[in-house]
XYZ file of C-alpha atoms in Angstrom:
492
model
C 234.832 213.375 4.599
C 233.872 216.913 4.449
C 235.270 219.970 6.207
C 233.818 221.439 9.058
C 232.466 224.916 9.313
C 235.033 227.550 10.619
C 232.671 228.411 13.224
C 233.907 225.241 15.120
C 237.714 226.899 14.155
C 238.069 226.978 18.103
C 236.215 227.242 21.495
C 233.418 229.346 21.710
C 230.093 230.007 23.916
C 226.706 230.776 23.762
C 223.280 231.324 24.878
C 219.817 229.684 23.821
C 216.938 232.342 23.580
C 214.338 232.114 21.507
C 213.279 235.729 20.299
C 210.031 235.836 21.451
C 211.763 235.075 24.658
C 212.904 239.110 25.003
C 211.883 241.830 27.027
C 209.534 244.202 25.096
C 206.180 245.969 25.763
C 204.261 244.135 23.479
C 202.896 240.908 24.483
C 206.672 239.067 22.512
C 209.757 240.011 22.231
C 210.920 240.518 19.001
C 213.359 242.032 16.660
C 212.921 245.922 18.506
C 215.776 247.403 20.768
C 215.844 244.759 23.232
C 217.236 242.034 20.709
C 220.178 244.527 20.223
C 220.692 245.241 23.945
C 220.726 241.289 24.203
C 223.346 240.945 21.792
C 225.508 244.125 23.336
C 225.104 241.541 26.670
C 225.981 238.316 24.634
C 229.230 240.586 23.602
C 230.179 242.067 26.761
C 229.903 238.833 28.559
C 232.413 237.190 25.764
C 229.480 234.792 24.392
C 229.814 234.774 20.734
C 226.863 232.467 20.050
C 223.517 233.525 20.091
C 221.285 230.532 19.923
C 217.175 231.203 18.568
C 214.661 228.361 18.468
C 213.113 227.976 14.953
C 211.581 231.812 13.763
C 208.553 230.285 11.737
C 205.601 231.506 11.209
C 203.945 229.522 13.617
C 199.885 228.050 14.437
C 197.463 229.462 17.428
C 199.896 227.478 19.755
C 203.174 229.352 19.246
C 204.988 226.375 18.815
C 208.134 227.084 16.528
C 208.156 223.253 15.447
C 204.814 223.688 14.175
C 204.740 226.096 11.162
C 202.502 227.370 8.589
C 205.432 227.858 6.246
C 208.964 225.865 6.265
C 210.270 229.142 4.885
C 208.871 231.991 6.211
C 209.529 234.441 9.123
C 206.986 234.999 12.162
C 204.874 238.476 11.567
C 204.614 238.412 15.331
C 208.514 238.981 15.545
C 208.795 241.960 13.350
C 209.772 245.278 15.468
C 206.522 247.923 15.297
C 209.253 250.517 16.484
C 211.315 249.832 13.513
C 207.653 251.084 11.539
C 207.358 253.815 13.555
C 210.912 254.942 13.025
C 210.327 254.799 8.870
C 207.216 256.660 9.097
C 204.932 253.741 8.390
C 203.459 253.592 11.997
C 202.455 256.895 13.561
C 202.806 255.129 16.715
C 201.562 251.542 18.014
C 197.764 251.454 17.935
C 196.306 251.170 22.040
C 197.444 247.949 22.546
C 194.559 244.770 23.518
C 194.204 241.779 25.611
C 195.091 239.658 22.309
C 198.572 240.868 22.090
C 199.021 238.931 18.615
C 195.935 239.889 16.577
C 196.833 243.585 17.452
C 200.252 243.156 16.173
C 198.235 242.190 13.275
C 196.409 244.742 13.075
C 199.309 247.417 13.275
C 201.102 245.421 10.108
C 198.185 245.925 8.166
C 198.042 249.749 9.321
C 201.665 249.584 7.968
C 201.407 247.932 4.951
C 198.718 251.001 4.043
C 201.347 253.819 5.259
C 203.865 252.203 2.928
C 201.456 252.321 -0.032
C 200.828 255.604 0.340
C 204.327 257.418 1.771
C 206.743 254.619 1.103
C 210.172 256.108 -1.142
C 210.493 254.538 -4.522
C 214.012 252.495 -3.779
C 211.546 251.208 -0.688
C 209.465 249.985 -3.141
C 211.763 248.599 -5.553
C 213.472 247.048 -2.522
C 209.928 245.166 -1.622
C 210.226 243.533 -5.352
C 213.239 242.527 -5.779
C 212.278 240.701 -2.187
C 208.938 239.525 -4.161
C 210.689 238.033 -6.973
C 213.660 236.360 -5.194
C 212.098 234.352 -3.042
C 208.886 233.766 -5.453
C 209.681 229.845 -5.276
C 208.206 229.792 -2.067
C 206.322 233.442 -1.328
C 203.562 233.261 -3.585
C 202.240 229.900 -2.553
C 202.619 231.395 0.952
C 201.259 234.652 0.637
C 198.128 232.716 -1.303
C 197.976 229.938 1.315
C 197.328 232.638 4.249
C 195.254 234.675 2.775
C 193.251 231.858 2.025
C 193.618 230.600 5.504
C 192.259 233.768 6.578
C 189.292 234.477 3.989
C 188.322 230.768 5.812
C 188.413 231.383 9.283
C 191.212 229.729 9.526
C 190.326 226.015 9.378
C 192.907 223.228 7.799
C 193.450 223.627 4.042
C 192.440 219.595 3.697
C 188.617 221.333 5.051
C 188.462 224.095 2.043
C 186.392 223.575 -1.073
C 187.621 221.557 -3.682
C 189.068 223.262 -5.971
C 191.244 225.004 -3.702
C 191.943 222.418 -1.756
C 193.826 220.357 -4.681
C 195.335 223.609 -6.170
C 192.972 223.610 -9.675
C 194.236 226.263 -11.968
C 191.265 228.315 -12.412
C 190.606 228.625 -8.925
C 193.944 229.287 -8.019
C 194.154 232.131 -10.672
C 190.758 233.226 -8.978
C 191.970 233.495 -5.960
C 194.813 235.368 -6.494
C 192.707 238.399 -7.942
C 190.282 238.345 -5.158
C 192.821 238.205 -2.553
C 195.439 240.251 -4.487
C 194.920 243.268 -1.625
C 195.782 240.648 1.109
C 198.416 238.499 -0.879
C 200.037 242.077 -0.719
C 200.550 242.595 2.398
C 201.706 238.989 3.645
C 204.665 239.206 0.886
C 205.353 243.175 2.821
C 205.173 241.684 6.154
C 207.977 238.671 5.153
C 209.780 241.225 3.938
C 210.172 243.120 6.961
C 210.751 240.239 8.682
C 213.660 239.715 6.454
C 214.685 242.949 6.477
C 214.934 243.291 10.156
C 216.316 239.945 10.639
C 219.482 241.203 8.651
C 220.007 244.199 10.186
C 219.899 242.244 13.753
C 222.250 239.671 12.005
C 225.016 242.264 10.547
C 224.466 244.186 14.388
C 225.515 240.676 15.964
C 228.665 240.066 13.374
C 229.925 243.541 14.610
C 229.982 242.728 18.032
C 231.273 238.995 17.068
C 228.408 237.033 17.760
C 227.365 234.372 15.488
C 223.358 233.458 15.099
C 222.741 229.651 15.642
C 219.285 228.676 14.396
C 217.326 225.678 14.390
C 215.325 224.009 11.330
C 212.873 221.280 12.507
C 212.974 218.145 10.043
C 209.359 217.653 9.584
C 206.733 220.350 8.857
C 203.238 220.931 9.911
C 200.782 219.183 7.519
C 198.768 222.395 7.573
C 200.971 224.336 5.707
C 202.217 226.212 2.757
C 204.570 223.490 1.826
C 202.350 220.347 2.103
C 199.562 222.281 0.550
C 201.518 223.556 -2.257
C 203.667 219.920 -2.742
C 201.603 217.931 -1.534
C 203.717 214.860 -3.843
C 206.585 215.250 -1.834
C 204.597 213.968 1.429
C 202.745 210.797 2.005
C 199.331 211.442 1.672
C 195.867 210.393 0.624
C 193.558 211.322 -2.574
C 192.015 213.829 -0.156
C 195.466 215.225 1.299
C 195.571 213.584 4.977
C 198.462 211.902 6.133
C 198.315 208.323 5.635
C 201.167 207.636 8.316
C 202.283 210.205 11.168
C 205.968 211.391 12.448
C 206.999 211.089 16.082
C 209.161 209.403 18.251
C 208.862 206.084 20.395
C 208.782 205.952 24.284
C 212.074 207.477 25.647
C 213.283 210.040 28.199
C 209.994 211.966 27.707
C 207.286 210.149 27.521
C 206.394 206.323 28.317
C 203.929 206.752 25.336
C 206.413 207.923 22.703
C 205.370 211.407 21.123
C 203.002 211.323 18.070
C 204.012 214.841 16.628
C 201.603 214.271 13.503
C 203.619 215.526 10.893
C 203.157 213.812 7.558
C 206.291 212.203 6.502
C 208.543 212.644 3.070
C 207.998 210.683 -0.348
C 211.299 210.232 -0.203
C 210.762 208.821 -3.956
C 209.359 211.688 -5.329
C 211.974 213.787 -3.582
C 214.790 212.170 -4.916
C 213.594 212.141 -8.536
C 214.327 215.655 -8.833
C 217.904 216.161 -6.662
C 215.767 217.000 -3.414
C 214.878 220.257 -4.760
C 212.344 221.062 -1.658
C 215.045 220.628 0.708
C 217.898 222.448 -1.396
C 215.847 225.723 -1.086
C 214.817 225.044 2.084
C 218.494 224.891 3.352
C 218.535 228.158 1.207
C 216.541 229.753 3.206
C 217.853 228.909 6.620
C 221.088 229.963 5.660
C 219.450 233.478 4.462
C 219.007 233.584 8.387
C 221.702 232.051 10.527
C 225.543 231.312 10.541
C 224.881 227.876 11.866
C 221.831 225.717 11.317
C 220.628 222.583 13.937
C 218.866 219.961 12.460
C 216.162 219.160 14.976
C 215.613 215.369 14.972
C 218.953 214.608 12.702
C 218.041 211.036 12.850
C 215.339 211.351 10.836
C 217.047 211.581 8.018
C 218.925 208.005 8.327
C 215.328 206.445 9.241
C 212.256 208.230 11.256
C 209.513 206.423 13.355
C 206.571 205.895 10.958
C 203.026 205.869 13.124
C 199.803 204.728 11.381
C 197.552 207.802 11.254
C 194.610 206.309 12.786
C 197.422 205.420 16.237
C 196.804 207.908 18.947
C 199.800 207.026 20.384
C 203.086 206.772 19.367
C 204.153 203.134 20.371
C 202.575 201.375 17.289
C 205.002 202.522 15.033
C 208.003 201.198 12.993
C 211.481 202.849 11.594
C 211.578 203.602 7.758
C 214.569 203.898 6.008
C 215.633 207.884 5.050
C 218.175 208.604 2.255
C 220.075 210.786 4.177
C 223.587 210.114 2.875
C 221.918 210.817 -0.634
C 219.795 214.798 0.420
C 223.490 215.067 2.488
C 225.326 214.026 -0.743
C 222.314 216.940 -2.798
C 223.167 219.418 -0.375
C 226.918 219.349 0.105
C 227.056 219.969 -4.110
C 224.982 222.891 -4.019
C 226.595 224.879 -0.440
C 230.337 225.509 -0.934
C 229.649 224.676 3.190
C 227.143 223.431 4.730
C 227.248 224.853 8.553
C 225.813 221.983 10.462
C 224.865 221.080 13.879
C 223.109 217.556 14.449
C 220.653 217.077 17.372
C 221.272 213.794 17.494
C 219.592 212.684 20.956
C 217.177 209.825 21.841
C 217.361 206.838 20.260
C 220.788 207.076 18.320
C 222.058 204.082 16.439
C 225.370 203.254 15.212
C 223.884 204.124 11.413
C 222.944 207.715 12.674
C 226.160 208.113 14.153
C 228.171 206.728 10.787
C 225.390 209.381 8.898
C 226.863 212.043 11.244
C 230.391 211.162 11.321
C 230.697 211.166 7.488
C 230.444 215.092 6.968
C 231.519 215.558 10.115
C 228.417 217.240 11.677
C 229.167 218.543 15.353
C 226.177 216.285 17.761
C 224.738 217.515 21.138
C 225.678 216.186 25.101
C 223.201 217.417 27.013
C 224.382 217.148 31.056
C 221.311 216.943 32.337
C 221.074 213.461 30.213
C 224.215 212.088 31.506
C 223.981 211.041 35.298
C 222.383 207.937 35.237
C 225.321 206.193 36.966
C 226.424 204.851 33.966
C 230.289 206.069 33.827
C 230.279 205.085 30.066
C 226.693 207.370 29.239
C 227.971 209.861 26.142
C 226.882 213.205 27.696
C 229.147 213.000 30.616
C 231.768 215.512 30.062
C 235.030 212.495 30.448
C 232.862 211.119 27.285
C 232.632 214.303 24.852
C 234.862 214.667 21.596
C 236.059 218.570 20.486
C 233.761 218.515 17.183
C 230.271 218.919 19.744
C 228.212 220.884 21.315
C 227.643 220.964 24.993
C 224.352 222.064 26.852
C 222.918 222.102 30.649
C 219.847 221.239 29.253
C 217.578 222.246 25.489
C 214.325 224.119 25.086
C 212.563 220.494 26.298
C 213.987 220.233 29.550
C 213.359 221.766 32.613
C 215.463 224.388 34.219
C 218.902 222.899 35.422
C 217.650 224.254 39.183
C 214.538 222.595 38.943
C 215.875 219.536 37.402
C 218.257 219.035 40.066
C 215.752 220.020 43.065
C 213.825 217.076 41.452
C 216.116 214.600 41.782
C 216.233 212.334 44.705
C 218.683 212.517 47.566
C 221.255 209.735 46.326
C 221.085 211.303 42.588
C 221.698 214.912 43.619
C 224.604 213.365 45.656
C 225.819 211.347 42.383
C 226.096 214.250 40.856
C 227.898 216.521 43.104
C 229.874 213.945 43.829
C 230.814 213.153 39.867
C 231.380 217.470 39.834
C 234.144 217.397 42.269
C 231.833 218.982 45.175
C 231.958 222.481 43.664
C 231.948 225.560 45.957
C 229.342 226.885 42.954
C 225.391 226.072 43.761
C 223.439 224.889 41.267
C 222.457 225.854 38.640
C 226.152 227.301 38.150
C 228.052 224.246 38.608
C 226.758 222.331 35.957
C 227.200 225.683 33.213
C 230.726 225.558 34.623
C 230.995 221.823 33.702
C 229.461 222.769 30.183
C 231.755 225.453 29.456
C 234.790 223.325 30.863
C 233.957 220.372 28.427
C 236.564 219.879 25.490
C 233.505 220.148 23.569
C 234.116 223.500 21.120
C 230.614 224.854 21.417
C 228.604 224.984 24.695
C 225.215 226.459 24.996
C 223.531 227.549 28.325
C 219.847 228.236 28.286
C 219.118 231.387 29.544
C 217.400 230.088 31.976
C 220.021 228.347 33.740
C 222.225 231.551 33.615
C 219.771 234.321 35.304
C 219.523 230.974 38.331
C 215.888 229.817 37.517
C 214.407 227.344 38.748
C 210.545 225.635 38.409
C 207.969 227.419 36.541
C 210.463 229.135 33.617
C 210.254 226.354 31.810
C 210.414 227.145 27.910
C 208.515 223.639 26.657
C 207.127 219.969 27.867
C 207.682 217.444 25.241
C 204.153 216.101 24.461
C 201.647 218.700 25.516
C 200.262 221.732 23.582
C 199.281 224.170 26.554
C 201.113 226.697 28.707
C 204.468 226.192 26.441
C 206.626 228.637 24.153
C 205.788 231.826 26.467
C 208.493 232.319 29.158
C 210.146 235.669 28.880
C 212.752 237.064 30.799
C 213.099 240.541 31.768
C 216.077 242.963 32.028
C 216.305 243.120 36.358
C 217.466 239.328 36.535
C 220.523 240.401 34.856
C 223.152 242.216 37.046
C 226.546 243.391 36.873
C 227.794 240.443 38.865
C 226.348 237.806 36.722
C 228.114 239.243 33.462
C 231.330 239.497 35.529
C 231.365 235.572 36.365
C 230.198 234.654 32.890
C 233.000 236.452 31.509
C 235.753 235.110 33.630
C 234.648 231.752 33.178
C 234.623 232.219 29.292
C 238.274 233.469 30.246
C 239.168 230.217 32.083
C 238.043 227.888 29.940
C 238.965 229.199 26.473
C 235.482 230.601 25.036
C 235.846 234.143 25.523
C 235.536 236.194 22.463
């Protein structure tokens, strides 16, 4: 058995936001002023949890599951203010319809100011960045500049030579490109940079960051580019067999994500090296890492490529007791949080159990008139996390409105009738559970209801882009928050 982080010490609370979820003028939140103000509200509130979705550098669909790098930081977060305050913006340029290519352009504005006025420990501070984190920054700096120079398309599409990494074309490239490479490996450092000054702001006000690290990555990436041995692939680089998920909750049709799965085999030959500085990084970042999809790594749902569905699939052994085994000798601790929901089997929850990983109840999951269903709160165990609802579901409020008459009754009858409308008197239930951590969207504490959705499981449009802005928020709301935090034990 293996110790549990102290974060899990006692009862605590917090709130799921992704970043680009904040306020801001320009076109995402980020890491400017308004992911400080959130935190001074996370503090005054008594939340000491401050919950982000994956902060990846992510493809033309903003999804944070789908990356171009499993280590690198989203451009499209870093604060142009912060520039502007150091002298390497002037100001914003006019800002555009496409919100994210002129954030683009302003870094590269940037990363010419700092060549020319930047202070020499500036410099020195950019590599040192450069040459700690080399294991994975070149082939990412390399990998988008390529990405660029080719409009863009799939590395599997590039010529040759590229394509399967050959030396002399790689060495090539990296002269050609060296301008470009330049600034990509300046932008992740800002990113970095600004991350850690948000990070050592939150510890000061005694709020913990809570990040997410999807299991699979995208197969047009850095990493699968740049190892393409540690996936399961074809001569020409295409996945030979798809990740997903079969039919549940979400979908009659299962969900064919499309990520190519792990040589676990290769992996393993070298004391899963790939995922022992991947863990590195994440914990570069955050206090307290969720493995999305946790039971991948006890067996995932293997989908012919050539299936356009997910129901064709089959369940392939993972050696997750082995990577868990890696990973524990390398991190004095390994801060942990398993999203263990859909199909969970007594071998994921053995997996689990045996380092003592904290899983998930989510409420909205848990009245299906089944008194014995694991996410009703009589069901929960102290070393857990509960949640009204993830990033996937709807809003509490519009989950409830949906429901029909005699479930709506089921479960105001199961919450003791409460005086509190919804979507307050399931958070209350949440924060009430014996469960150490609970998580509210915020969603479900500024009272939305249909159309603030964050993401639908299985489609690619109109997701990732709900934002919330600072008049939802009143006095009255942070009042409430805070005494229930003060009822139940989770005030800071």
């Amino acid at each position: 058995m293996h110790p549990t982080h102290p974060i899990l010490d006692r009862r605590r609370a917090g709130i799921l936001l992704h970043v680009a979820s904040l306020p801001g003028p320009y076109g995402n939140g980020d890491f400017s002023h308004d992911a400080y103000r959130f935190v001074d509200f996370l503090a005054e509130a008594g939340f000491s949890v401050w919950q982000t979705l994956p902060l990846g550098h992510t493809h033309w669909d903003g999804s944070p599951y789908q990356c171009l790098s499993a280590h690198a930081g989203n451009p499209l977060l870093i604060s142009l203010d912060w520039l502007v305050d150091r002298g390497w913006l002037d100001a914003p340029l006019a800002p555009r319809q496409d919100a994210a290519q002129w954030r683009r352009d302003c870094l590269a504005l940037a990363y010419q100011n700092f060549l020319q006025r930047a202070e020499r420990q500036q410099r020195q501070e950019l590599a040192g960045f450069v040459a700690n984190h080399a294991h994975w920054l070149e082939d990412y700096a390399l990998f988008i500049a390529l990405r660029k120079n080719f409009g863009r398309i799939g590395w599997r599409q590039w010529p040759q030579p590229l394509r399967d990494r050959e030396p002399t074309a790689l060495y090539e490239a990296r002269i050609s490109h060296a301008a470009a490479i330049g600034q990509y490996q300046f932008e992740q450092w800002l990113f970095f940079t600004q991350w850690q000054e948000l990070r050592r702001y939150a510890r000061e006000k005694g709020v913990f960051m809570y990040g997410d690290m999807p299991i699979f990555v995208a197969g047009d990436s850095a990493d699968v580019w740049a190892r393409r041995e540690c996936f399961l692939l074809d001569a020409e680089g295409k996945e030979t067999v798809v990740a997903g998920v079969p039919p549940d909750y979400f979908s009659e049709l299962g969900q064919r994500w499309g990520n190519p799965l792990f040589n676990w085999h290769c992996m393993e030959q070298d004391g899963f090296r790939w995922w022992r500085e991947r863990m590195q990084s994440q914990l570069e970042l955050f206090d307290w890492v969720r493995i999305d999809h946790f039971r991948g790594l006890e067996a995932c749902w293997e989908i012919p490529a050539e299936e356009s569905s997910a129901i064709n699939g089959s369940w392939v052994p993972a050696p997750g007791t082995a990577l868990l085994d890696s990973l524990h000798r390398n991190f004095e601790r390994l801060p942990l949080i398993a999203e263990d929901l859909g199909i969970i089997t007594p071998q994921v929850e053995a997996l689990r159990d045996r380092y003592a990983i904290p899983g998930m109840h989510v409420l909205q999951f848990a009245f299906d008139g089944n008194p014995h269903n694991p996410y009703l709160p009589h069901n929960h165990c102290p070393n857990s996390v509960a949640y009204t609802g993830t990033h996937d579901n709807d809003t509490t409020l519009a989950w409830y409105e949906s429901l029909s008459p005699q479930l709506q009754e089921h479960v105001v009858d199961y919450l003791g009738r409460p005086a509190d409308p919804m979507p307050q008197a399931l958070a209350r239930c949440a924060l009430a559970s014996c469960a150490k951590l609970a998580i509210l969207p915020m969603q479900d504490v500024l009272n939305l209801g249909a159309g603030h959705r964050m993401n639908t499981p299985g489609t690619i449009q109109g997701n990732w882009s709900w934002r919330f802005e600072w008049n939802q928020i009143d006095d009255s709301a942070t009042a409430l928050y805070g005494h229930w935090l003060g009822l139940y034990g989770r005030r800071q």
